[in-house]
Amino acid sequence: MATYTAPVDDIAFLLTRVFDFDATMAGLPGFEEVNAELAVSVLEEAGKFAAGVLEPLNRSGDEEGCTLENGLVTTPKGVAEAYRAFAEAGWCSLSGDPEYGGQGLPRVLQILLDEMLSSANLSFGLFPGLTRGAVEAIGHHASAELKATYLPKMISGEWTGAMALTEASAGTDLGLLNTRAVPNGDGSYAITGTKIFISSGDQDFGGNVIHLVLARLPDAPKGVKGISLFLAPKFLVHEDGSLGARNGVNVGALEHKMGIHAQPTCVMNYDGATGWLVGEPGRGLNAMFTMMNAERLFVGIQGLGIAEAANQKAVAYARERLQGHGADGTPGPVAIINHPDVRKMLLTGRAFADAARALAVWTALQMDIADRHPDATVRREADALVALLTPVVKAAFTDFGFETAVASQQVLGGHGYIREWGMEQYVRDARIAQIYEGTNGVQALDLVGRKLGLEGGKLPQRFFALIKADLDAALPAAGAALVTPVAEALARLEGATARLAANGGAIEAGAAATDYLRLFALVALGWMWVRMAAAATGEAATPVLQRKAVLARFFVERMLPQTLGLDAALAHGAPSLMALHADAF
């Protein structure tokens, strides 16, 4: 199989031509000296590490898997060494807070690094990704003492992080969790309970593992309002920052999974583990959602990363595999990339990946604006747009990413089903991204049940207005053949949004949710294609610019029409979904 190549040329196109990255950074305090040239040079090096160090461990790590013996987790050969090299090179601290030793670079660079890690080795990327999410929760909600103790070594990568939410009886409904936290009388708590599905629950890299654990205080009420968040390290920490005694944080078992075999997904036992409260009592979900929202965007990028890698491998195979006569009558055998159906699968994956990367960059720019813009109103507006798009990025990117992995496997035919070619691993690894950090059905419910109502229902309208303005501005360069279909799809989305607002009710929202989210995503990706097509005109066409023009047309003609069917399904509402009695299934 061909090796992964980081899409640096595509990134450069986005930062220099589609988004005015330099001007945006110049207006954000602390980022004035960050520009596209610097960003691309950093990401070029990241791509080299991903392709040269991490991808060679992807298949071997999948085949070897993690092991648990005498309570100790061992990751596959080479993973611990690769992680230490990753941390020593400074990649863990890329976007970390400089106050605690981070480099303080923009979220845009972080998200694009996450894509490369996900393409090269999804299991590996979870270690720094989950650590960064834990850092965000601690940074936003923990005491100054906890921040000073834990953040520097977590940001540097010396220590890793994990989030412990799920229990056997409490998955999506965290109000059912039973883990307890009892005050010790010295400001700490004794945490007792069992959590399942805990990614990066332990490792053999050295250092510490910092668990953020949801638990109930003794007098806590039932339901989600009784949940608090606690920090429980694998090893207790002395006042000088050195590691002390082993805490009561133990791995009871490793989950046996469909994919991400090189990632230790643990059953964690907290046996009177010493922990400290993060945030306010009874507001654990508020603190944990800081981490979960960051992780949901990260998981969406995993879907993009898998799609990029799988599509690259499928294209390389299709160029070399000779089979059949040409569709134009060329005597065979010909490379299968000449067959229309193979081209459709390859183009569909590429049209998704390029537009998804553009939407990810746009979203990351909003995150940077929300963090640093001098105008508080601009910060709030940007933050709200990120909130609106978070479930869309998580669910749509992972759905389309999985579909791309399956289509790429199909391009390889029987070889795609055989382990030694590596494509079936992408399918297995990609599947979890649709499930963890809140299933995609839950993301869709979040979109229709919560996010559409933000700002009194004006938030989606503000987002739609942004798209309309960009479509109008792009019309002279992109042309009506591209702009008009996207504008019509946007009108369908606006109509579906208005129907949801008018009909209301949990049943109608639940019936519409997943179709609505996909409709929303297709319109957002079409918006990105119009912007890219407009940016690709006006100069001598390079291979990158030529590809953008063709892919934009393909997306509008062959993928965007899905919005017609989705809109028709949404118009019928819930009755046919709810008509059959449960006993009649």
XYZ file of C-alpha atoms in Angstrom, residues 93 228 262 327 331 450 583:
7
model
C 2.158 21.532 23.743
C -19.615 16.448 40.502
C -3.469 -0.081 19.879
C -15.459 2.611 -20.642
C -8.710 -2.263 -25.017
C -30.675 22.698 21.899
C -44.614 -5.322 20.157
